[in-house]
XYZ file of C-alpha atoms in Angstrom:
429
model
C -0.186 107.165 78.767
C 2.941 108.238 80.652
C 6.372 108.838 79.284
C 7.370 105.221 79.879
C 10.202 103.922 77.724
C 9.192 100.550 76.312
C 10.308 98.441 73.357
C 9.355 99.502 69.857
C 9.947 95.990 68.549
C 8.237 92.797 69.630
C 11.638 91.119 70.069
C 14.384 92.093 72.534
C 17.501 90.326 73.742
C 19.261 90.849 77.063
C 22.915 91.833 77.052
C 24.718 89.240 79.085
C 23.588 85.759 80.194
C 19.839 85.027 79.984
C 17.944 84.810 83.308
C 17.291 81.100 82.727
C 20.341 79.266 81.295
C 19.640 77.207 78.170
C 16.590 79.158 77.037
C 16.285 81.293 73.937
C 17.828 84.711 74.482
C 14.900 86.411 72.717
C 12.329 87.888 75.131
C 14.002 85.981 77.974
C 12.943 82.688 76.433
C 9.435 83.609 75.271
C 9.813 84.272 71.541
C 6.041 84.224 71.000
C 5.473 87.087 73.408
C 5.331 90.705 72.276
C 8.085 92.580 74.111
C 6.055 95.783 73.910
C 3.522 94.248 76.276
C 5.866 92.557 78.746
C 5.324 93.664 82.395
C 9.105 93.805 82.661
C 9.116 97.162 80.865
C 6.407 98.862 82.896
C 8.725 101.483 84.414
C 12.277 102.428 85.266
C 13.828 102.121 81.790
C 15.687 104.728 79.756
C 16.470 104.867 76.066
C 20.030 104.343 74.897
C 22.248 103.469 71.962
C 24.778 100.787 72.950
C 27.556 98.876 71.212
C 26.553 95.280 70.522
C 27.049 92.443 68.081
C 30.245 91.063 66.545
C 31.069 94.414 64.961
C 30.179 96.383 68.110
C 27.883 98.658 66.108
C 25.599 101.206 67.765
C 22.126 99.707 68.271
C 18.815 100.650 69.887
C 18.464 99.562 73.512
C 16.671 100.038 76.816
C 18.663 100.332 80.037
C 17.496 100.015 83.634
C 19.800 102.153 85.838
C 18.676 100.556 89.102
C 19.545 96.996 88.017
C 22.158 97.808 85.325
C 20.270 95.495 82.923
C 20.206 96.371 79.217
C 18.019 94.933 76.455
C 18.760 95.383 72.759
C 15.853 95.670 70.316
C 15.762 93.338 67.288
C 14.293 93.524 63.800
C 12.096 90.881 62.125
C 15.172 88.788 61.328
C 16.551 88.863 64.870
C 19.287 91.373 64.110
C 19.875 94.386 66.389
C 18.301 97.641 65.214
C 21.111 99.981 64.275
C 20.861 103.557 65.449
C 23.151 106.406 66.431
C 23.219 108.424 69.621
C 21.181 111.237 68.038
C 18.529 108.781 66.854
C 18.226 107.139 70.265
C 17.948 110.566 71.866
C 15.172 111.501 69.428
C 13.192 108.366 70.296
C 13.738 109.039 73.971
C 12.263 112.551 73.613
C 9.315 111.156 71.681
C 8.622 108.590 74.413
C 8.897 111.203 77.142
C 5.907 113.048 75.670
C 4.060 109.864 74.594
C 1.529 109.505 73.093
C 1.091 113.021 71.676
C 4.663 114.080 70.931
C 5.458 117.440 69.398
C 7.886 117.335 66.482
C 9.780 120.385 65.311
C 11.182 120.747 61.764
C 14.579 119.447 62.874
C 12.949 116.433 64.538
C 11.095 115.522 61.352
C 14.346 115.660 59.415
C 16.024 113.476 62.029
C 13.113 111.027 61.942
C 13.396 110.651 58.171
C 17.129 109.899 58.587
C 16.521 106.849 60.793
C 16.601 103.370 59.279
C 13.361 102.261 57.691
C 13.035 99.539 60.346
C 13.152 102.044 63.201
C 10.836 104.478 61.415
C 8.333 101.710 60.837
C 8.407 100.486 64.442
C 8.158 103.962 65.942
C 5.237 105.065 63.775
C 3.514 101.706 64.121
C 3.534 102.054 67.891
C 2.486 105.703 67.724
C -0.426 104.801 65.448
C -1.461 101.949 67.722
C -1.283 103.873 70.989
C -1.618 107.574 70.221
C -2.891 110.168 67.793
C 0.164 111.267 65.817
C -0.179 114.167 63.349
C -0.581 112.939 59.749
C 2.608 114.629 58.589
C 4.744 112.272 60.679
C 3.924 109.424 58.321
C 5.572 111.302 55.457
C 8.881 110.137 56.971
C 8.175 106.535 55.952
C 9.961 105.131 52.844
C 7.405 106.105 50.210
C 9.584 106.277 47.093
C 9.054 102.599 46.124
C 5.269 103.067 46.432
C 5.331 105.993 44.023
C 7.557 103.986 41.675
C 5.208 100.999 41.627
C 2.082 103.156 41.275
C 3.606 104.904 38.256
C 4.401 101.510 36.731
C 0.801 100.383 37.239
C -0.466 103.515 35.470
C 1.814 102.706 32.540
C 0.503 99.147 32.365
C -3.122 100.282 32.574
C -2.385 102.598 29.631
C -1.235 99.585 27.625
C 2.490 100.173 28.022
C 5.189 97.549 28.490
C 6.197 96.508 32.018
C 8.932 98.901 33.191
C 12.116 97.994 35.005
C 11.560 98.403 38.744
C 13.800 98.512 41.783
C 13.820 95.593 44.202
C 12.099 97.784 46.805
C 9.230 98.603 44.424
C 8.763 94.945 43.530
C 8.472 94.031 47.209
C 6.912 96.908 49.150
C 6.667 94.880 52.326
C 5.074 96.407 55.394
C 7.158 99.558 55.627
C 4.382 102.105 55.061
C 1.512 100.191 56.680
C 1.525 102.425 59.801
C 0.117 105.119 57.496
C -2.506 102.971 55.752
C -3.580 99.349 55.552
C -4.972 97.745 52.424
C -3.012 99.876 49.934
C 0.436 98.455 49.206
C -0.615 94.790 49.161
C -3.434 95.352 46.636
C -1.149 97.616 44.573
C 1.367 94.772 44.309
C -1.438 92.347 43.462
C -2.717 94.659 40.733
C 0.774 94.999 39.265
C 1.274 91.220 39.234
C -2.124 90.669 37.629
C -1.317 93.146 34.860
C 2.168 91.805 34.126
C 1.494 88.047 34.168
C -1.258 88.737 32.865
C -3.877 87.319 35.215
C -7.294 89.019 34.846
C -8.636 87.558 38.096
C -5.611 88.716 40.086
C -5.796 92.166 38.486
C -9.507 92.449 39.269
C -9.005 91.388 42.868
C -6.095 93.763 43.336
C -7.952 96.690 41.797
C -11.044 96.046 43.902
C -9.060 95.810 47.145
C -7.030 98.901 46.241
C -10.167 101.009 45.772
C -11.400 99.914 49.203
C -8.038 100.580 50.820
C -7.750 104.058 49.327
C -11.259 104.922 50.452
C -10.425 103.921 54.013
C -7.050 105.702 54.136
C -6.319 109.166 55.481
C -4.801 110.960 52.472
C -3.105 113.479 54.767
C -0.735 110.663 55.771
C 0.526 110.378 52.182
C 3.206 112.716 50.814
C 1.985 114.735 47.831
C 3.785 112.614 45.171
C 2.259 109.438 46.613
C -1.221 110.976 46.687
C -0.909 112.053 43.068
C 0.390 108.666 41.916
C -2.302 106.658 43.729
C -5.064 108.996 42.529
C -3.843 108.462 38.973
C -4.002 104.691 39.449
C -7.605 105.033 40.636
C -8.544 107.230 37.670
C -7.014 104.740 35.239
C -8.883 101.872 36.894
C -12.118 103.822 36.478
C -11.382 104.227 32.779
C -10.460 100.612 31.969
C -12.715 98.552 34.250
C -16.410 99.511 34.366
C -16.950 97.241 37.361
C -14.506 99.417 39.329
C -15.574 102.745 37.830
C -17.780 103.978 40.647
C -15.524 102.980 43.547
C -12.356 104.105 41.748
C -13.785 107.572 41.071
C -14.745 107.874 44.736
C -11.221 106.820 45.737
C -9.583 109.369 43.423
C -11.887 112.134 44.639
C -11.163 111.288 48.261
C -7.414 111.427 47.666
C -7.455 114.752 45.851
C -9.845 116.562 48.188
C -12.743 116.734 45.732
C -16.248 116.273 47.091
C -16.944 112.549 46.661
C -20.019 111.770 44.585
C -20.991 109.052 47.028
C -24.405 107.472 47.169
C -26.185 107.568 50.507
C -29.940 107.613 51.119
C -31.598 108.117 54.512
C -34.079 105.385 55.353
C -37.253 105.796 57.397
C -39.738 102.923 57.847
C -42.558 105.302 58.826
C -43.295 107.049 55.520
C -44.634 110.605 55.405
C -48.247 111.136 54.360
C -49.216 112.810 51.118
C -51.939 115.420 50.839
C -54.447 112.664 50.156
C -53.450 110.844 53.333
C -51.637 107.979 51.623
C -48.006 107.110 52.208
C -45.502 108.461 49.677
C -42.685 106.433 48.174
C -39.085 107.522 47.998
C -37.743 108.988 44.776
C -35.043 107.703 42.457
C -31.527 108.860 43.275
C -28.420 108.445 41.139
C -24.696 108.734 41.616
C -22.917 111.450 39.644
C -24.738 113.017 36.732
C -28.361 112.268 36.047
C -27.449 110.175 32.993
C -24.303 108.681 34.506
C -23.234 105.055 33.889
C -24.055 103.848 37.391
C -27.507 104.279 38.878
C -29.145 102.988 42.034
C -32.823 103.387 42.757
C -34.118 102.942 46.287
C -37.809 102.681 47.060
C -39.340 102.348 50.495
C -42.813 100.814 50.326
C -45.749 101.198 52.708
C -45.333 97.491 53.461
C -41.991 98.140 55.150
C -39.786 96.949 52.320
C -36.688 98.496 50.783
C -36.501 97.835 47.055
C -33.138 98.485 45.434
C -32.581 98.545 41.674
C -29.058 98.799 40.244
C -28.073 99.581 36.665
C -24.502 99.649 35.379
C -24.068 100.710 31.757
C -21.653 98.273 30.112
C -22.106 97.402 26.440
C -22.048 93.715 25.491
C -18.538 93.494 24.021
C -15.798 90.861 24.086
C -14.082 92.934 26.794
C -17.201 92.744 28.971
C -17.280 88.985 28.500
C -13.648 88.733 29.556
C -14.457 90.742 32.661
C -17.438 88.552 33.504
C -15.271 85.466 33.051
C -12.686 86.923 35.436
C -15.352 87.843 37.982
C -17.383 84.638 37.713
C -20.497 86.752 38.341
C -20.992 90.429 39.198
C -22.280 91.492 42.622
C -22.645 95.004 44.003
C -22.100 95.265 47.776
C -24.532 97.630 49.497
C -24.837 98.602 53.141
C -27.762 99.473 55.384
C -26.458 101.190 58.519
C -28.839 101.635 61.445
C -28.582 102.220 65.204
C -28.983 98.479 65.640
C -25.951 97.644 63.496
C -24.809 97.415 59.894
C -26.344 95.010 57.420
C -24.478 94.074 54.241
C -26.188 92.828 51.111
C -25.014 91.923 47.616
C -27.084 92.711 44.519
C -26.579 90.079 41.812
C -26.215 91.793 38.419
C -27.641 90.134 35.323
C -25.901 90.835 32.004
C -28.140 92.442 29.401
C -27.380 93.919 25.994
C -26.233 97.358 27.104
C -26.035 97.137 30.852
C -25.887 94.977 33.943
C -28.804 95.226 36.318
C -30.169 93.663 39.457
C -32.752 94.117 42.190
C -32.969 93.490 45.908
C -36.041 93.477 48.142
C -35.350 93.458 51.885
C -36.944 94.786 55.087
C -36.431 98.502 55.629
C -34.969 99.882 58.847
C -34.353 103.402 60.084
C -30.857 104.398 59.056
C -28.892 104.965 55.876
C -28.437 103.057 52.633
C -25.002 103.254 50.956
C -23.683 101.936 47.652
C -20.061 103.051 47.531
C -18.080 99.849 47.007
C -16.866 98.294 43.780
C -18.703 95.520 41.993
C -17.031 92.311 43.138
C -16.789 88.795 41.777
C -17.430 85.390 43.253
C -13.871 85.524 44.635
C -14.903 88.566 46.666
C -17.411 86.421 48.556
C -14.920 83.807 49.722
C -14.520 85.468 53.121
C -18.250 86.006 53.666
C -20.144 83.567 55.837
C -23.200 81.697 54.466
C -25.310 83.439 57.116
C -24.366 86.818 55.642
C -25.267 85.723 52.105
C -28.665 84.242 52.892
C -30.547 87.617 53.157
C -29.254 88.594 49.711
C -30.400 85.299 48.221
C -33.794 85.682 49.846
C -34.137 89.257 48.589
C -33.319 88.652 44.924
C -35.661 87.827 42.041
C -35.500 84.805 39.722
C -33.034 86.364 37.269
C -30.753 87.360 40.112
C -30.970 83.913 41.617
C -29.791 82.477 38.297
C -26.713 84.711 38.572
C -26.076 83.430 42.083
C -26.419 79.803 40.991
C -24.144 80.251 37.966
C -21.489 81.842 40.180
C -21.765 78.983 42.658
C -21.081 76.501 39.853
C -17.804 78.324 39.149
C -16.776 78.523 42.803
C -14.590 75.886 44.471
C -16.034 73.193 46.692
C -16.778 74.498 50.160
C -17.189 78.095 48.988
C -19.606 80.033 51.248
C -21.937 80.677 48.311
C -22.370 76.967 47.652
C -23.169 76.379 51.308
C -25.557 79.335 51.445
C -27.476 78.104 48.388
C -27.837 74.621 49.879
C -29.313 76.128 53.005
C -31.475 78.500 50.973
C -32.924 75.661 48.931
C -33.371 73.502 52.013
C -35.342 76.274 53.701
C -37.773 76.554 50.789
C -36.117 79.313 48.736
C -37.142 80.056 45.174
C -35.810 77.756 42.468
């Protein structure tokens, strides 16, 4: 990548008459195009701040000295992006050393002083095209995220909904260059707790755990890391279906060694002293007597047998959770050189625990069980083809869980379609 100056925004408008009279001024008449990818800006442009708009304010622009053409960059609402001369100069220096710019302490301070729109666009493009240092993302507007996370902790502790700023109630996309799948689920969790809506809260908490696990915590300022880790710890304490994934998320944020669950898989079993094939041993997450246990067993017949136990006493709270989930399913992954296979273990409710089994072909690779238990709503984006191996690998009790969940799912849900195919292909009844 060269030091080419190109738009940060996907919308630009030319100062002066458009090239084709009567067309939209945005992107020279092509509003659906992304200005960052237009061939027009391949080379020859320089960064500037120019006076534009009715109030002649200073806005972000690109100027072509050879043709004297200038384009102003626009925000999501079509308004020019305001910026001063120092800000435009900073962006110009960043683009000159694209896509691995070096920021000094003064540059970081100047970056944080830019409007949130410009900060978002600059870091979004850097994240998409380069390898920016994690500390750059600390310049994003994080205060509303910390505010909302603290409110969620209060609600999870049983407190009353606090008064929040407008920015905290609508986080928008402003910090998404640093991490995807965090702010949206956090808002969903907050809404589910305040309405209250148990299904919405469960979905938000599940998605938040996944988003935190996938994020780079070095991109979060320390107060944000602490607040989000506290949310994860509270989720682990109040929702046993999230306990395992939430603990992993909190440990990942705080730098602790995650107590993840991964087992190497090998179809060709080693021989014992007597010449017979050995079976794999039981492995558990966390402590030996912890609340979440997964047993994996590779058989001489080339099968992987998975047994899951989640300690949850039969209480009214557990019943409310099961109602909100419409069925409990643990996602597991088998990663191999040939690709990644996803399965779901249907968990049957017993007196003091939830348990389930899965019996599938074994492949050379790694077995992982690091995601949160999900509900029938968590399967809505899964294709019937992906669900069929899990249906085929369950036992009769597990199949009853699948069928009960399908009854609660809306018409056209992938689980309903998968079960119809399963039964049509001679599956167990």
